[in-house]
Tab-separated table of C-alpha atoms and ligand atoms in Angstrom:
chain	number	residue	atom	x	y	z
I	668	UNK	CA	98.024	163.327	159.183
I	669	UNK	CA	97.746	167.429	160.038
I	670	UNK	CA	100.161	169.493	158.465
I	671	UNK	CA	101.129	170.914	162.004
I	672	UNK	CA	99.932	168.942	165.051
I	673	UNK	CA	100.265	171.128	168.382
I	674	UNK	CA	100.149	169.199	171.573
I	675	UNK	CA	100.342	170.560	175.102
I	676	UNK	CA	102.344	173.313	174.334
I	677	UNK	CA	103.956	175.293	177.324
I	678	UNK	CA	106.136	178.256	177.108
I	679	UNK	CA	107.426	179.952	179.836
I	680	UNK	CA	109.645	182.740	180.857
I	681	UNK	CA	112.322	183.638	183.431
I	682	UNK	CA	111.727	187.077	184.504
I	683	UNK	CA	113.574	188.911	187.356
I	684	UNK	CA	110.135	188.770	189.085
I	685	UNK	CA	109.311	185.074	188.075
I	686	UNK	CA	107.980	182.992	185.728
I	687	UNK	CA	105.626	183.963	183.664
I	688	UNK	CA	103.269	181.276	182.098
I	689	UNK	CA	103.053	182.572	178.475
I	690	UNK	CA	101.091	179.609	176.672
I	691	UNK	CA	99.883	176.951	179.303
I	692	UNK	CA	98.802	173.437	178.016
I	693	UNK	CA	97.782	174.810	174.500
I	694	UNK	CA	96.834	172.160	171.539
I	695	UNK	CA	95.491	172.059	167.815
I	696	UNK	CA	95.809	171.283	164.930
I	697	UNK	CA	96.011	172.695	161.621
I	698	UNK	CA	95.596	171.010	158.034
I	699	UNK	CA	96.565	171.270	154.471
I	700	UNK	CA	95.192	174.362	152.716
I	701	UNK	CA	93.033	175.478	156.084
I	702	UNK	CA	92.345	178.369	157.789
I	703	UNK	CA	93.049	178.320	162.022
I	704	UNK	CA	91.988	181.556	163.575
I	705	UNK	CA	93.795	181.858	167.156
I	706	UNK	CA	91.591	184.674	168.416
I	707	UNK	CA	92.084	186.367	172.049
I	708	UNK	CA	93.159	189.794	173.976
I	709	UNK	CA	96.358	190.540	173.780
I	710	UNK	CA	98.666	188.612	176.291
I	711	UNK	CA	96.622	185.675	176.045
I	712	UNK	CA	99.599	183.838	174.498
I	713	UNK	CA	98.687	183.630	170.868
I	714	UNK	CA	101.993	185.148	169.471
I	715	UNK	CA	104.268	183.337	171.788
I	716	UNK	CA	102.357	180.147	170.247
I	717	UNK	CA	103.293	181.073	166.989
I	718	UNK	CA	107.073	182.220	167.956
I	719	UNK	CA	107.358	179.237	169.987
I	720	UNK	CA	106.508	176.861	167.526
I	721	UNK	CA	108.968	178.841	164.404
I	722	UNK	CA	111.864	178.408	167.456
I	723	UNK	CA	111.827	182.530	167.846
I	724	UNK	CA	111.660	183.200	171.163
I	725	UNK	CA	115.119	184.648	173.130
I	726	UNK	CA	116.482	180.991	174.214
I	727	UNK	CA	118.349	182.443	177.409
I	728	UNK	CA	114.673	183.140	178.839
I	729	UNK	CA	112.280	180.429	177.131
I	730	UNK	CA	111.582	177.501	178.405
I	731	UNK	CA	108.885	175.211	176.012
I	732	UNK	CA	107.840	171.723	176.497
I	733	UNK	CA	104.880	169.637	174.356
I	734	UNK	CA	105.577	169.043	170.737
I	735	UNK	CA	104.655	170.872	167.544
I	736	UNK	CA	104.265	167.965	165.027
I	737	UNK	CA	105.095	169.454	161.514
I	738	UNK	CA	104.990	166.796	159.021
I	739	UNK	CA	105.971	164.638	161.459
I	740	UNK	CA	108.923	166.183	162.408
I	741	UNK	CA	108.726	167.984	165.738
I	742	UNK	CA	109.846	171.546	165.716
I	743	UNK	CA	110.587	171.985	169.369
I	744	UNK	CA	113.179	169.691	168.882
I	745	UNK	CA	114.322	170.499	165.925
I	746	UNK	CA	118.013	172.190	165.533
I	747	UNK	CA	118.466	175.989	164.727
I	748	UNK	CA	119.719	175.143	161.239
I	749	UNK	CA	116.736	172.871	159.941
I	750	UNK	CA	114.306	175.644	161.809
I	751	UNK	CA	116.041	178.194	159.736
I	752	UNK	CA	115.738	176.447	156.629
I	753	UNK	CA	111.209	175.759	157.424
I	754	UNK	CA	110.972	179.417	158.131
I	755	UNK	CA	110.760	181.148	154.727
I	756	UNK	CA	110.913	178.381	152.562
I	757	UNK	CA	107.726	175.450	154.265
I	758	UNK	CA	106.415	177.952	156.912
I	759	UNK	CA	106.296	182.033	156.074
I	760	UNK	CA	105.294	184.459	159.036
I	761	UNK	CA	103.295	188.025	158.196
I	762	UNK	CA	103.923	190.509	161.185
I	763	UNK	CA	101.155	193.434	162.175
I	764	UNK	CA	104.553	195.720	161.325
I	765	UNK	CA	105.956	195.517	157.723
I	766	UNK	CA	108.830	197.313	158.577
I	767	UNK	CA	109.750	195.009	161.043
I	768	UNK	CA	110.491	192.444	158.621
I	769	UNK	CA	111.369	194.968	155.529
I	770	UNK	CA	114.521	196.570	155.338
I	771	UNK	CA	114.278	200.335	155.456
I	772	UNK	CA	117.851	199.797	152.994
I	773	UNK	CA	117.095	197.988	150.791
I	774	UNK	CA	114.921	198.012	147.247
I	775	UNK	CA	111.835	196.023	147.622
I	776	UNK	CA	112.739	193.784	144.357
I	777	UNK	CA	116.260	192.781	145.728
I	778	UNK	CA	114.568	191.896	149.113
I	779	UNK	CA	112.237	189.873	147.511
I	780	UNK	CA	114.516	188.271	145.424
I	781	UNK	CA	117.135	187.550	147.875
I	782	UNK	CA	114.254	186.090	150.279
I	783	UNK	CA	114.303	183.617	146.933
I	784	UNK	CA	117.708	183.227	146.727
I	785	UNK	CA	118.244	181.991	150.412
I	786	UNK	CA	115.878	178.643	150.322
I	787	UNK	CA	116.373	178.199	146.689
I	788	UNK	CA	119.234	177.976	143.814
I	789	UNK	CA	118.464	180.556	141.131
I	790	UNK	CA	119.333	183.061	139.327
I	791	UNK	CA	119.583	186.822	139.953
I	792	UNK	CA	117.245	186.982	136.857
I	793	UNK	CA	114.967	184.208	137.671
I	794	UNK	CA	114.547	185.450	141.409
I	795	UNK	CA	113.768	188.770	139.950
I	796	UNK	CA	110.916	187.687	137.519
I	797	UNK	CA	109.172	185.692	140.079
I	798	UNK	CA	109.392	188.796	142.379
I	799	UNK	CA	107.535	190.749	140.058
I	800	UNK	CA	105.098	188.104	139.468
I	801	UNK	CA	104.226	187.889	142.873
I	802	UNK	CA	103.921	191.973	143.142
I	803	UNK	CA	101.597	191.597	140.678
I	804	UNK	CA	99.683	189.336	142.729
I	805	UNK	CA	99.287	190.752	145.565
I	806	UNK	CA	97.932	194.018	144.038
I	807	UNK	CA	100.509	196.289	143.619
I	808	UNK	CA	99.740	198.989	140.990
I	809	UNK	CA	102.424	199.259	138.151
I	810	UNK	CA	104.780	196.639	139.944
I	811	UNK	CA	107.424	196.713	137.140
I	812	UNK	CA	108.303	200.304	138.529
I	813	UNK	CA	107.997	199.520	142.182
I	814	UNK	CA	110.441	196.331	142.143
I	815	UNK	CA	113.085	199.581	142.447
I	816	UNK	CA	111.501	201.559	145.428
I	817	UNK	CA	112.377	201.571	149.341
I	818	UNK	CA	110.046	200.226	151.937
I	819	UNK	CA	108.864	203.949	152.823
I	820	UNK	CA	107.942	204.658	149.398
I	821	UNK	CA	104.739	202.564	149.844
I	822	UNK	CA	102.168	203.085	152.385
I	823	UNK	CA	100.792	201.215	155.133
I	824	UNK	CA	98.643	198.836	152.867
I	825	UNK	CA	101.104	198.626	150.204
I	826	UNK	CA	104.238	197.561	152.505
I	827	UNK	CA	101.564	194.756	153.938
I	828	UNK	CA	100.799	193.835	150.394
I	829	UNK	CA	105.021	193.638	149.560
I	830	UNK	CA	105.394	191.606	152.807
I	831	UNK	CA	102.573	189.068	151.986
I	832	UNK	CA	104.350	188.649	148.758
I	833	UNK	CA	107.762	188.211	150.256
I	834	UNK	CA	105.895	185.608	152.853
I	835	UNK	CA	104.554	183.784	149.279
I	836	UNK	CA	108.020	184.017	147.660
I	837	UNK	CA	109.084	180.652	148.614
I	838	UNK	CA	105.100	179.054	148.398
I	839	UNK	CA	105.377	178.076	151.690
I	840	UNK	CA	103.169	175.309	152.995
I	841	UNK	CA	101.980	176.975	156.280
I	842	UNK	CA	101.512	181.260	156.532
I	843	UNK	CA	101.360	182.509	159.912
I	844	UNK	CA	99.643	185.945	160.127
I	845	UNK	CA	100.233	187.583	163.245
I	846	UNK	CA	97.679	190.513	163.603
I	847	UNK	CA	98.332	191.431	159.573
I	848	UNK	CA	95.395	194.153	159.561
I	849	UNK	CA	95.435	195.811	162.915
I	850	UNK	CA	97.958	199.054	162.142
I	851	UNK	CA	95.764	199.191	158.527
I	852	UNK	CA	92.480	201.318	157.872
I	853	UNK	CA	89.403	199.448	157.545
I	854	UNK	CA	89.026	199.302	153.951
I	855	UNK	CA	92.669	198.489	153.717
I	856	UNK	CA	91.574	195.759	156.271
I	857	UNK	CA	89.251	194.353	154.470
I	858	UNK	CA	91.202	194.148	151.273
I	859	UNK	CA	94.049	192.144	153.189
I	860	UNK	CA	91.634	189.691	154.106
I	861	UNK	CA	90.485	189.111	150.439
I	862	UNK	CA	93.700	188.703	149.835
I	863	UNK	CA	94.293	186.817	151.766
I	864	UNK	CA	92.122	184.556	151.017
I	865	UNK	CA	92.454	184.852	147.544
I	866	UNK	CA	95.651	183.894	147.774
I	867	UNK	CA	95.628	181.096	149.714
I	868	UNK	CA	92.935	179.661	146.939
I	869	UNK	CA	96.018	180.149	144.287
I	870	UNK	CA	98.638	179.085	146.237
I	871	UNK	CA	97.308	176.126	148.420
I	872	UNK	CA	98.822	177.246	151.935
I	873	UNK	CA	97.410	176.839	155.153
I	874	UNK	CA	96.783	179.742	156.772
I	875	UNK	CA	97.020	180.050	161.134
I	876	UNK	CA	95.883	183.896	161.848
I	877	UNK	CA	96.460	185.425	164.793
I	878	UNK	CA	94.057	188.370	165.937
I	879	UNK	CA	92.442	189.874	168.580
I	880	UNK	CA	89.193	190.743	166.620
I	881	UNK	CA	86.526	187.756	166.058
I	882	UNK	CA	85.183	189.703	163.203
I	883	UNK	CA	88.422	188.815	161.191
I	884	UNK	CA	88.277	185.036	162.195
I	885	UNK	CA	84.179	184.885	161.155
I	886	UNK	CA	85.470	186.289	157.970
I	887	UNK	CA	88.739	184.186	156.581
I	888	UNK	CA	88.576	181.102	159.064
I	889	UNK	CA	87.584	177.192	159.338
I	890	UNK	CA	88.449	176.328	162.625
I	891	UNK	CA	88.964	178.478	165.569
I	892	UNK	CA	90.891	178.035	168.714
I	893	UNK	CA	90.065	181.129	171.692
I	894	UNK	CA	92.776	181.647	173.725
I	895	UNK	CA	92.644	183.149	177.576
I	896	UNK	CA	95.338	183.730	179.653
I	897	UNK	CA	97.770	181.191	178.121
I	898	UNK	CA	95.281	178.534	177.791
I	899	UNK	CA	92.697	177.281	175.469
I	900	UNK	CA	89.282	178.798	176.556
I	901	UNK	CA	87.082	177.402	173.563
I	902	UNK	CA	87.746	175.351	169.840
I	903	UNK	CA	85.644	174.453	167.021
I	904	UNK	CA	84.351	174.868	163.790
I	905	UNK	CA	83.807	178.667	162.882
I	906	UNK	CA	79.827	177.433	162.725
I	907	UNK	CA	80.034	175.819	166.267
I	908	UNK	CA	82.151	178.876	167.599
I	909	UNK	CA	79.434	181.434	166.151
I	910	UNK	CA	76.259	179.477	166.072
I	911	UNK	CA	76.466	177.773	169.750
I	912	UNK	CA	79.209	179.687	171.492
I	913	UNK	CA	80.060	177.712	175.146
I	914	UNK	CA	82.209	180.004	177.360
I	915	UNK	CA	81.690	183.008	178.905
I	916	UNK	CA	84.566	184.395	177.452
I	917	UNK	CA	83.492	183.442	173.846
I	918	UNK	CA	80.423	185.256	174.308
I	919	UNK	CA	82.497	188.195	175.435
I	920	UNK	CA	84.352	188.711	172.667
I	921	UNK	CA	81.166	188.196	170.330
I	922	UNK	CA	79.399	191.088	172.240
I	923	UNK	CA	81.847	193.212	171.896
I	924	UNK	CA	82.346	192.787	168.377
I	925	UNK	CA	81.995	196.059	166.499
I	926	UNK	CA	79.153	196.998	164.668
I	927	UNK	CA	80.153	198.873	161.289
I	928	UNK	CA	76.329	198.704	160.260
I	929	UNK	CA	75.194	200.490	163.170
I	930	UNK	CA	75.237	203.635	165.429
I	931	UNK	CA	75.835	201.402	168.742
I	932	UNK	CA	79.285	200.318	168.492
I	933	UNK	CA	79.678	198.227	170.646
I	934	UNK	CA	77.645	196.167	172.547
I	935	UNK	CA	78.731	194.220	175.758
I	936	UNK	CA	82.300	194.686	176.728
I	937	UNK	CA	85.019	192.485	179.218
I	938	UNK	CA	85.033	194.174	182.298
I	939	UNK	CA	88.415	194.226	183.983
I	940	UNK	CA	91.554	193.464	182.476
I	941	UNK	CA	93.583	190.121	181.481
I	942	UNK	CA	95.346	188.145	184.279
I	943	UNK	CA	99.264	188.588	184.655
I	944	UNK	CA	100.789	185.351	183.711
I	945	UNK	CA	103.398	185.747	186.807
I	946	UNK	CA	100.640	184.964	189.198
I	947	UNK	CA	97.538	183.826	187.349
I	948	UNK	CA	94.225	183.507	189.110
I	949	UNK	CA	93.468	179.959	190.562
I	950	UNK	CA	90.763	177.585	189.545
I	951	UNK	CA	89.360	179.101	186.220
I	952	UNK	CA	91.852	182.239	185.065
I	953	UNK	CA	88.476	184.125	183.660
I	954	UNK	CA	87.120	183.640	187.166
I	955	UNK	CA	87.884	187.532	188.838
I	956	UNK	CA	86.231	188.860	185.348
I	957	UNK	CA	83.418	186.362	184.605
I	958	UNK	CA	79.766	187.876	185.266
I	959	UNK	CA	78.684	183.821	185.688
I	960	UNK	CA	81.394	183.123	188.385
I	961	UNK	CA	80.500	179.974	191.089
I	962	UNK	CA	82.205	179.202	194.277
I	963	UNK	CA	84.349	176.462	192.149
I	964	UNK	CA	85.212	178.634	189.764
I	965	UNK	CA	87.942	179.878	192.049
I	966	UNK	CA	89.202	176.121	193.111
I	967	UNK	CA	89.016	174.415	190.429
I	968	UNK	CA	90.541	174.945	186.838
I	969	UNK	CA	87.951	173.567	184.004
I	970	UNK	CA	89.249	170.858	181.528
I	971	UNK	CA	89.188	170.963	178.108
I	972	UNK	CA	86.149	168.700	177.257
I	973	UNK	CA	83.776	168.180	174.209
I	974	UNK	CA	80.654	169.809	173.784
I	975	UNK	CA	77.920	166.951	174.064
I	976	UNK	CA	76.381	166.266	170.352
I	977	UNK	CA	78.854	168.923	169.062
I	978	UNK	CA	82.044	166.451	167.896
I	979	UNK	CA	85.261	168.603	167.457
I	980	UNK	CA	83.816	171.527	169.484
I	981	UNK	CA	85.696	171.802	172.933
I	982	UNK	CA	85.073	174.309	175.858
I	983	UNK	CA	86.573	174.777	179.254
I	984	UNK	CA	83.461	175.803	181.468
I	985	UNK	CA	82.268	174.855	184.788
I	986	UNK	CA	78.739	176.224	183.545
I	987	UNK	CA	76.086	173.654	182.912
I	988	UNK	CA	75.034	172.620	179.358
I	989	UNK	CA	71.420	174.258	179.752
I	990	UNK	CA	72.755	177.839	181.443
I	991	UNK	CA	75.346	177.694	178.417
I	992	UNK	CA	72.765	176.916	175.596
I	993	UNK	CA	70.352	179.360	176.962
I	994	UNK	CA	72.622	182.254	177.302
I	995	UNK	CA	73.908	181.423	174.027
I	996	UNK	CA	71.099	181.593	172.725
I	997	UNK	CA	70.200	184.811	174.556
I	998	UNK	CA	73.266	186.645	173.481
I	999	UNK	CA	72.796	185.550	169.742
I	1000	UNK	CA	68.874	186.448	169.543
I	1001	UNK	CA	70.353	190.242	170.751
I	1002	UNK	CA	72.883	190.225	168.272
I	1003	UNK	CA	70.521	189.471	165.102
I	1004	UNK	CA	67.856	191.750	166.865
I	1005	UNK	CA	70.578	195.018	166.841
I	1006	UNK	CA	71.071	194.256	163.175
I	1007	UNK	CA	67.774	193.833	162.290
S	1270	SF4	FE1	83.028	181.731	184.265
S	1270	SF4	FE2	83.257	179.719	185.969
S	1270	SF4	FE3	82.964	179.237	183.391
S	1270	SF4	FE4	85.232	180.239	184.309
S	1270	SF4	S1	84.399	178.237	184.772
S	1270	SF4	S2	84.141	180.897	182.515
S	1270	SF4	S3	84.488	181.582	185.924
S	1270	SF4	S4	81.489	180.204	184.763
């Protein structure tokens, strides 16, 4: 059984101006000790899939349906008390802003201590130590001292270093890492990610990242799920996803992938701009922006369904098998010929 088993998730939103269709029909799965990228612009509904499924979005305006399996328990269902008592102590979230979740108040060793304190019975002492501990893991240069600083005495790297640790306090089963890297440098980027990853080898937690930047998902993750306009565009293996990409809007996002090695930085972009979710485009949402639209592009929205000889790799494309291969392999040829 998956640690977390997502199926046909919807969230939507009462607006003044209507609803708006936030995630639309979205499912995966994630399993123990994995790594799910969730990769797509942002809008495409990739946050509110995480929110949704931790029971964090305003309840007067949400409205979710589907079920979010976790250890077969369903979250949507579950009641605000057991939801309080996952978050932080099975399933951890990591937020693009530190000081979102930091208090500006507070010292960083109380925080992380009380973080303890709340899922588990322990002393002051004992909360304390493992706070330190887990400074120490997460990098953070003479960590005895630091356990008495503020949130603004560290920078931008080092506050996303305390908050991973405060995320680890309670070695939760699941970490959700919504955009961790984006406000960050790119060496400081890049040192998350290891990280990261690092840490997730130590601890055992799965890991669901949430980004808009395919470079970070070909770097930390197994499986990848590419979100558009609240629905599920393309899902695979990080090999399928990057070896034989099958939707337009896959190949999108690969070309426009930035190219640290090179002068050219980028090299295809998307045209236009994402769909709004009060009134999204009919037939296939990618439709108005897709340089391979057809006449049933704009009737008729693609299913889901599984890439012939590829098991586990799933597209939604109205484009036949041979254009898709071919252009795939087009697209790829020009990618390894720029960094040749
Ligand atoms: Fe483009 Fe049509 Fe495929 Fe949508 S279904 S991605 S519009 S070719």
């Amino acid at each position: 059984m998956a640690l977390l088993e997502v199926t046909d998730l919807k969230t939507y939103f009462r607006t003044d101006d209507g609803v708006v269709r936030a995630v639309d029909g979205v499912s995966f799965s994630v399993d123990k000790g994995q790594t799910l990228g969730i990769v797509g612009e942002s809008g495409s509904g990739k946050s509110v899939t995480c929110l949704t499924i931790m029971g964090l979005n305003p309840k007067r305006t949400a409205m979710s349906s589907g079920t979010a399996m976790w250890k077969g328990e369903d979250l949507l269902t579950a009641t605000p008390k057991r939801l309080r008592e996952i978050r932080g102590s099975e399933i951890a979230m990591i937020f693009q802003d530190p000081m979102t979740s930091l208090n500006p108040v507070h010292k960083i060793g109380a925080q992380l201590a009380e973080a303890m304190r709340l899922h588990e019975d322990v002393s002051k002492k004992t909360a304390r130590a493992r706070a330190l501990e887990l400074l120490k893991a997460v990098g953070i240069p003479r960590a005895e001292r630091r356990l008495d600083d503020y949130p603004h005495q560290f920078s931008g790297g080092m506050r996303q270093r305390v908050m991973i640790a405060m995320s680890l306090i309670n070695n939760p089963d699941l970490l959700i890492a919504d955009e961790p890297t984006t406000a960050l440098d790119v060496t400081t980027q890049a040192q998350i990610l290891t990280l990261i990853e690092k840490l997730q080898e130590e601890f055992g937690s799965a890991v669901i990242m949430i980004t808009h930047d395919l470079g970070v998902v070909a770097e930390i993750a197994d499986d990848v799920v590419v979100m558009y306009a609240a629905e599920v565009a393309e899902k695979g293996g990080v090999e399928q996803i990057f070896k034989k990409p099958h939707h337009p809007y896959t190949w999108g996002l690969m070309g426009s992938l930035p190219r640290l090695d090179a002068d050219v930085e980028r090299l295809v972009q998307i045209q236009g701009q994402p769909p709004s979710m009060l009134r999204p485009p009919t037939g296939c949402r990618f439709h108005p922006r897709c340089p391979y639209v057809m006449p049933i592009c704009k009737e008729v929205d693609p299913a889901l369904a599984p890439v012939s000889d590829d098991p586990g790799h799933l597209q939604s494309c109205h484009l036949d098998e041979e254009t898709k291969n071919r252009e795939a392999a087009k697209l790829l040829a020009g990618m390894m010929a720029e960094a040749s």
